Amino acid sequence: MRVVSAEEVTRHLTWEGLIKRLHTTFVNGVESPPRHHHAMHRPDGEATMLLMPAWEAAGYIGVKMVNVFPQNADHGIPAISGLYLLSEGKHGQPLACIDGSELTRRRTAAASALAAQALAVENAETLLVVGTGKLAPMVIEAHASVRPIKRVLIWGRNPSKAAAIADEYAERFETHVVEDLADAVAEADIISCVTLSTQPLIKGEWLTPGTHLDLIGAFRPQMRETDALCLRRSEVFVDTYAGAKGEAGDILQAIDEGEFQFDQIQAELAEVLTGTKAGRSVPEAITLFKSVGASLEDLAAAIEVWESLPEQP
């Protein structure tokens, strides 16, 4: 069995290859049971183990194990860590143990880029990134691989982190750190939110016609990055119905407030990609894509890494 490091994942998981692989996997489908949540009572606090299995009908088998230790913040180390175990499908033999953190970062951004490829206006040039964590650089690179991004606006609660990201990409794009989020939202063609916020950051009254709103950060019911008006003004799409119903805080809280209904979701991503349901209706429409992550995406990314590695046994 081969051990694949984070550096190898970065080197071999190109945006073009990963987005193409995700498209194929969403269209063809895989078996993907609901993720397993296991609470762990540790001496220094509560922790969670997540298990996310998926397999092709006649192909690869995989499972991601993620440990979530919020108390790690007290020690200056990441709260989330994990690995991905990929096996072949003929005999179930393990092939590779892949760094789970880098795999997750890249597949998450690539899934949003795939949605933007289907939903955002083709001439989208200005990207607003809300949040300055490890996913922020990923969504810049991923969205720029599918749309002609020229300007990148960055907003974050920590201006120095926003400035560091702006500097990192200043040679590739016209970058700006923004303080007034309302003005930045009005300027953007694509807005990508990658925060852990529990309060709305984006208000529906700020959105302008033609905008594509990409919501990544709120992956638990108690989290949200938008107010209900964002959903009411938008054509709403999700990565999967099951994930949205169980974990999409932006949607669930808007439903609890009586401002949205689950059947108002226009489509899940696979339906748009297969043409079963329509995507953006008109150029002036506002589109919203809410993702919480799916084991299908992890399996697709792991397969792409494996098949891109040189000198496979």
Short mmCIF file of C-alpha atoms in Angstrom, two decimals:
data_model
loop_
_atom_site.label_atom_id
_atom_site.label_comp_id
_atom_site.label_asym_id
_atom_site.label_seq_id
_atom_site.Cartn_x
_atom_site.Cartn_y
_atom_site.Cartn_z
CA MET A 1 0.00 0.00 0.00
CA ARG A 2 1.30 3.43 -0.93
CA VAL A 3 1.33 6.37 1.47
CA VAL A 4 0.58 9.64 -0.34
CA SER A 5 1.69 12.84 1.40
CA ALA A 6 0.05 16.26 1.32
CA GLU A 7 2.84 17.47 -0.96
CA GLU A 8 2.11 14.68 -3.45
CA VAL A 9 -1.62 15.49 -3.35
CA THR A 10 -0.81 19.12 -4.17
CA ARG A 11 1.52 18.13 -6.99
CA HIS A 12 -0.71 15.58 -8.69
CA LEU A 13 -4.22 16.94 -8.08
CA THR A 14 -4.51 19.62 -10.78
CA TRP A 15 -7.63 21.76 -10.98
CA GLU A 16 -8.39 20.75 -14.54
CA GLY A 17 -8.06 17.04 -13.81
CA LEU A 18 -9.94 17.16 -10.52
CA ILE A 19 -12.86 19.22 -11.83
CA LYS A 20 -13.20 16.91 -14.83
CA ARG A 21 -13.10 13.87 -12.54
CA LEU A 22 -15.75 15.37 -10.24
CA HIS A 23 -17.98 16.08 -13.23
CA THR A 24 -17.73 12.47 -14.36
CA THR A 25 -18.37 11.12 -10.87
CA PHE A 26 -21.39 13.35 -10.24
CA VAL A 27 -22.87 12.31 -13.58
CA ASN A 28 -22.18 8.57 -13.19
CA GLY A 29 -22.93 8.43 -9.47
CA VAL A 30 -21.51 6.23 -6.72
CA GLU A 31 -22.84 4.43 -3.66
CA SER A 32 -22.42 6.80 -0.73
CA PRO A 33 -24.11 6.03 2.60
CA PRO A 34 -24.63 8.88 5.07
CA ARG A 35 -21.50 9.91 6.92
CA HIS A 36 -21.03 8.36 10.36
CA HIS A 37 -20.63 10.72 13.34
CA HIS A 38 -19.05 9.30 16.48
CA ALA A 39 -18.76 11.45 19.61
CA MET A 40 -15.58 10.83 21.58
CA HIS A 41 -15.30 11.85 25.23
CA ARG A 42 -11.67 12.80 25.75
CA PRO A 43 -9.96 13.92 28.98
CA ASP A 44 -9.56 17.46 27.62
CA GLY A 45 -13.00 17.80 26.01
CA GLU A 46 -15.35 16.48 23.37
CA ALA A 47 -14.10 15.32 19.99
CA THR A 48 -15.73 13.78 16.91
CA MET A 49 -14.75 11.06 14.48
CA LEU A 50 -16.34 11.20 11.03
CA LEU A 51 -16.33 8.24 8.65
CA MET A 52 -17.31 8.87 5.02
CA PRO A 53 -17.51 5.74 2.84
CA ALA A 54 -18.22 5.57 -0.90
CA TRP A 55 -17.69 3.08 -3.70
CA GLU A 56 -18.22 2.68 -7.42
CA ALA A 57 -20.58 -0.05 -8.59
CA ALA A 58 -17.73 -1.91 -10.28
CA GLY A 59 -14.65 0.04 -9.33
CA TYR A 60 -12.79 1.79 -6.54
CA ILE A 61 -13.78 1.69 -2.87
CA GLY A 62 -12.85 4.40 -0.39
CA VAL A 63 -13.42 5.83 3.06
CA LYS A 64 -12.29 9.05 4.69
CA MET A 65 -11.67 9.22 8.42
CA VAL A 66 -11.68 12.68 9.95
CA ASN A 67 -10.93 13.57 13.59
CA VAL A 68 -12.31 16.88 14.82
CA PHE A 69 -10.63 18.16 18.01
CA PRO A 70 -11.78 21.76 18.70
CA GLN A 71 -9.48 21.87 21.75
CA ASN A 72 -6.46 21.73 19.44
CA ALA A 73 -6.75 25.50 19.10
CA ASP A 74 -5.26 25.73 22.59
CA HIS A 75 -2.15 23.95 21.31
CA GLY A 76 -1.75 25.86 18.05
CA ILE A 77 -2.47 22.87 15.80
CA PRO A 78 -5.31 22.28 13.30
CA ALA A 79 -8.64 21.19 14.75
CA ILE A 80 -9.32 18.86 11.83
CA SER A 81 -7.11 16.05 10.57
CA GLY A 82 -7.73 12.93 8.57
CA LEU A 83 -6.74 10.42 5.96
CA TYR A 84 -8.27 8.65 2.99
CA LEU A 85 -8.02 4.90 2.39
CA LEU A 86 -8.48 3.91 -1.26
CA SER A 87 -8.96 0.27 -2.28
CA GLU A 88 -9.37 -1.46 -5.62
CA GLY A 89 -12.80 -2.85 -6.41
CA LYS A 90 -12.10 -6.31 -7.76
CA HIS A 91 -10.78 -7.87 -4.55
CA GLY A 92 -11.05 -5.01 -2.04
CA GLN A 93 -7.30 -4.71 -1.57
CA PRO A 94 -5.96 -1.39 -0.18
CA LEU A 95 -4.08 0.75 -2.69
CA ALA A 96 -3.21 3.99 -0.93
CA CYS A 97 -3.42 5.94 2.30
CA ILE A 98 -3.77 9.58 1.24
CA ASP A 99 -3.40 12.76 3.30
CA GLY A 100 -6.99 13.71 4.05
CA SER A 101 -6.61 17.41 4.84
CA GLU A 102 -5.12 18.46 1.49
CA LEU A 103 -7.45 16.12 -0.39
CA THR A 104 -10.45 17.71 1.35
CA ARG A 105 -9.32 21.29 0.73
CA ARG A 106 -8.87 20.71 -2.97
CA ARG A 107 -12.00 18.67 -3.60
CA THR A 108 -14.09 21.23 -1.71
CA ALA A 109 -12.87 24.13 -3.84
CA ALA A 110 -13.09 22.06 -7.02
CA ALA A 111 -16.73 21.15 -6.33
CA SER A 112 -17.57 24.84 -6.00
CA ALA A 113 -15.70 25.58 -9.21
CA LEU A 114 -17.63 22.82 -10.97
CA ALA A 115 -20.87 24.40 -9.78
CA ALA A 116 -19.69 27.84 -10.91
CA GLN A 117 -18.79 26.38 -14.31
CA ALA A 118 -22.42 25.33 -14.64
CA LEU A 119 -24.13 28.27 -12.91
CA ALA A 120 -22.03 31.47 -12.96
CA VAL A 121 -22.17 33.86 -15.93
CA GLU A 122 -19.48 33.00 -18.47
CA ASN A 123 -17.80 36.42 -18.34
CA ALA A 124 -17.44 36.50 -14.53
CA GLU A 125 -14.29 38.55 -13.86
CA THR A 126 -14.52 39.71 -10.24
CA LEU A 127 -14.31 37.21 -7.38
CA LEU A 128 -15.00 38.13 -3.76
CA VAL A 129 -13.60 35.72 -1.18
CA VAL A 130 -15.15 36.02 2.28
CA GLY A 131 -12.83 34.40 4.80
CA THR A 132 -9.07 34.02 5.11
CA GLY A 133 -8.55 30.42 6.23
CA LYS A 134 -6.81 27.61 4.38
CA LEU A 135 -9.64 27.26 1.87
CA ALA A 136 -9.43 30.87 0.68
CA PRO A 137 -6.43 30.37 -1.66
CA MET A 138 -7.99 27.17 -2.96
CA VAL A 139 -11.23 28.84 -4.08
CA ILE A 140 -9.27 31.59 -5.82
CA GLU A 141 -7.32 29.06 -7.85
CA ALA A 142 -10.30 26.78 -8.51
CA HIS A 143 -12.70 29.50 -9.66
CA ALA A 144 -10.00 31.08 -11.83
CA SER A 145 -9.60 27.73 -13.59
CA VAL A 146 -13.21 27.83 -14.88
CA ARG A 147 -13.96 31.55 -15.26
CA PRO A 148 -11.88 34.50 -16.57
CA ILE A 149 -11.17 35.98 -13.14
CA LYS A 150 -9.19 39.23 -13.27
CA ARG A 151 -10.00 40.91 -9.93
CA VAL A 152 -9.96 39.23 -6.52
CA LEU A 153 -11.45 41.03 -3.52
CA ILE A 154 -10.70 39.60 -0.09
CA TRP A 155 -12.61 40.26 3.13
CA GLY A 156 -11.77 38.84 6.52
CA ARG A 157 -12.05 39.66 10.19
CA ASN A 158 -8.24 39.67 10.37
CA PRO A 159 -6.97 42.31 7.89
CA SER A 160 -3.40 41.04 8.06
CA LYS A 161 -4.47 37.58 6.88
CA ALA A 162 -6.48 39.14 4.06
CA ALA A 163 -3.46 41.23 3.07
CA ALA A 164 -1.24 38.14 3.03
CA ILE A 165 -3.57 36.39 0.60
CA ALA A 166 -3.81 39.52 -1.56
CA ASP A 167 -0.02 39.73 -1.72
CA GLU A 168 0.28 36.03 -2.57
CA TYR A 169 -1.90 36.44 -5.66
CA ALA A 170 -1.01 40.00 -6.66
CA GLU A 171 1.09 38.85 -9.62
CA ARG A 172 -1.76 36.81 -11.11
CA PHE A 173 -4.73 39.07 -10.40
CA GLU A 174 -5.68 42.60 -9.44
CA THR A 175 -6.14 41.99 -5.72
CA HIS A 176 -7.73 44.20 -3.06
CA VAL A 177 -8.38 43.84 0.64
CA VAL A 178 -11.88 45.20 1.28
CA GLU A 179 -13.37 46.59 4.47
CA ASP A 180 -16.90 47.41 3.31
CA LEU A 181 -18.46 44.04 2.62
CA ALA A 182 -21.68 45.49 1.21
CA ASP A 183 -19.82 47.43 -1.49
CA ALA A 184 -17.65 44.42 -2.31
CA VAL A 185 -20.71 42.16 -2.70
CA ALA A 186 -22.25 44.65 -5.12
CA GLU A 187 -19.09 44.60 -7.26
CA ALA A 188 -18.57 40.85 -7.41
CA ASP A 189 -19.62 38.40 -10.12
CA ILE A 190 -18.83 35.41 -7.89
CA ILE A 191 -18.90 35.51 -4.08
CA SER A 192 -17.25 32.56 -2.34
CA CYS A 193 -17.78 32.29 1.43
CA VAL A 194 -15.35 30.10 3.40
CA THR A 195 -15.94 30.99 7.05
CA LEU A 196 -17.07 29.32 10.26
CA SER A 197 -19.64 32.04 10.93
CA THR A 198 -22.76 31.43 12.96
CA GLN A 199 -24.25 34.79 12.00
CA PRO A 200 -25.17 36.05 8.50
CA LEU A 201 -22.32 37.88 6.79
CA ILE A 202 -23.93 38.38 3.36
CA LYS A 203 -27.28 40.18 3.18
CA GLY A 204 -29.72 39.59 0.37
CA GLU A 205 -30.30 43.30 -0.15
CA TRP A 206 -26.65 43.66 -1.26
CA LEU A 207 -26.84 41.16 -4.12
CA THR A 208 -26.94 42.42 -7.70
CA PRO A 209 -28.38 40.72 -10.82
CA GLY A 210 -26.14 38.10 -12.38
CA THR A 211 -24.22 37.28 -9.19
CA HIS A 212 -23.27 33.72 -8.28
CA LEU A 213 -23.10 33.06 -4.53
CA ASP A 214 -20.93 30.10 -3.47
CA LEU A 215 -21.47 29.03 0.16
CA ILE A 216 -18.90 26.59 1.54
CA GLY A 217 -18.31 27.41 5.19
CA ALA A 218 -21.55 26.64 7.04
CA PHE A 219 -21.43 22.84 7.18
CA ARG A 220 -23.40 22.42 10.42
CA PRO A 221 -27.04 23.34 11.18
CA GLN A 222 -26.06 26.04 13.69
CA MET A 223 -23.76 27.82 11.21
CA ARG A 224 -24.71 30.28 8.47
CA GLU A 225 -23.06 32.82 6.17
CA THR A 226 -26.17 34.43 4.64
CA ASP A 227 -29.54 35.79 5.69
CA ALA A 228 -32.79 34.31 4.44
CA LEU A 229 -33.25 37.07 1.87
CA CYS A 230 -30.24 35.72 -0.03
CA LEU A 231 -32.11 32.47 -0.53
CA ARG A 232 -35.40 34.16 -1.38
CA ARG A 233 -33.76 36.29 -4.08
CA SER A 234 -31.76 33.42 -5.58
CA GLU A 235 -32.15 30.31 -7.67
CA VAL A 236 -30.87 27.85 -5.07
CA PHE A 237 -28.76 24.77 -5.87
CA VAL A 238 -27.04 22.27 -3.54
CA ASP A 239 -24.30 19.66 -3.85
CA THR A 240 -26.67 16.92 -2.64
CA TYR A 241 -30.19 17.01 -1.26
CA ALA A 242 -29.24 14.67 1.58
CA GLY A 243 -26.37 16.87 2.71
CA ALA A 244 -28.45 20.02 2.47
CA LYS A 245 -31.30 18.52 4.48
CA GLY A 246 -29.01 17.34 7.24
CA GLU A 247 -26.32 19.98 7.59
CA ALA A 248 -26.75 23.15 5.47
CA GLY A 249 -27.19 25.80 8.15
CA ASP A 250 -28.01 28.62 5.72
CA ILE A 251 -30.95 26.64 4.35
CA LEU A 252 -32.12 25.01 7.59
CA GLN A 253 -32.17 28.26 9.55
CA ALA A 254 -34.04 30.08 6.77
CA ILE A 255 -36.61 27.26 6.85
CA ASP A 256 -36.90 27.53 10.65
CA GLU A 257 -37.55 31.27 10.22
CA GLY A 258 -40.39 30.51 7.80
CA GLU A 259 -38.59 32.30 4.96
CA PHE A 260 -37.74 29.31 2.75
CA GLN A 261 -38.94 25.79 1.98
CA PHE A 262 -36.83 22.78 1.07
CA ASP A 263 -38.79 22.17 -2.13
CA GLN A 264 -37.74 25.63 -3.34
CA ILE A 265 -34.25 24.22 -4.00
CA GLN A 266 -34.01 24.18 -7.77
CA ALA A 267 -31.69 21.18 -8.18
CA GLU A 268 -28.77 19.25 -6.79
CA LEU A 269 -25.54 19.46 -8.75
CA ALA A 270 -25.83 16.06 -10.46
CA GLU A 271 -29.21 17.04 -11.91
CA VAL A 272 -27.76 20.20 -13.42
CA LEU A 273 -24.74 18.39 -14.86
CA THR A 274 -26.87 15.67 -16.45
CA GLY A 275 -29.40 18.16 -17.80
CA THR A 276 -32.22 16.59 -15.77
CA LYS A 277 -32.97 20.01 -14.33
CA ALA A 278 -32.10 23.49 -15.53
CA GLY A 279 -29.34 25.66 -14.14
CA ARG A 280 -29.32 29.45 -14.27
CA SER A 281 -32.55 30.62 -15.94
CA VAL A 282 -31.38 33.98 -17.35
CA PRO A 283 -28.14 36.00 -17.19
CA GLU A 284 -29.75 38.45 -14.75
CA ALA A 285 -30.70 35.76 -12.25
CA ILE A 286 -28.89 35.43 -8.91
CA THR A 287 -27.67 31.87 -8.36
CA LEU A 288 -26.74 30.34 -5.00
CA PHE A 289 -24.81 27.09 -4.54
CA LYS A 290 -24.74 25.60 -1.06
CA SER A 291 -22.34 22.75 -0.38
CA VAL A 292 -21.59 20.79 2.78
CA GLY A 293 -19.32 18.19 1.17
CA ALA A 294 -20.05 14.66 0.02
CA SER A 295 -18.16 11.38 0.13
CA LEU A 296 -18.61 11.18 -3.64
CA GLU A 297 -16.22 14.13 -3.95
CA ASP A 298 -13.58 12.52 -1.73
CA LEU A 299 -13.68 9.29 -3.71
CA ALA A 300 -13.36 11.17 -7.00
CA ALA A 301 -10.38 13.15 -5.69
CA ALA A 302 -8.68 10.04 -4.31
CA ILE A 303 -9.06 8.22 -7.64
CA GLU A 304 -7.65 11.22 -9.49
CA VAL A 305 -4.64 11.32 -7.17
CA TRP A 306 -4.04 7.59 -7.50
CA GLU A 307 -4.30 7.49 -11.28
CA SER A 308 -2.01 10.54 -11.56
CA LEU A 309 0.79 9.03 -9.46
CA PRO A 310 3.84 7.78 -11.32
CA GLU A 311 5.13 4.21 -11.01
CA GLN A 312 2.06 2.64 -9.52
CA PRO A 313 2.70 -0.94 -8.34
#
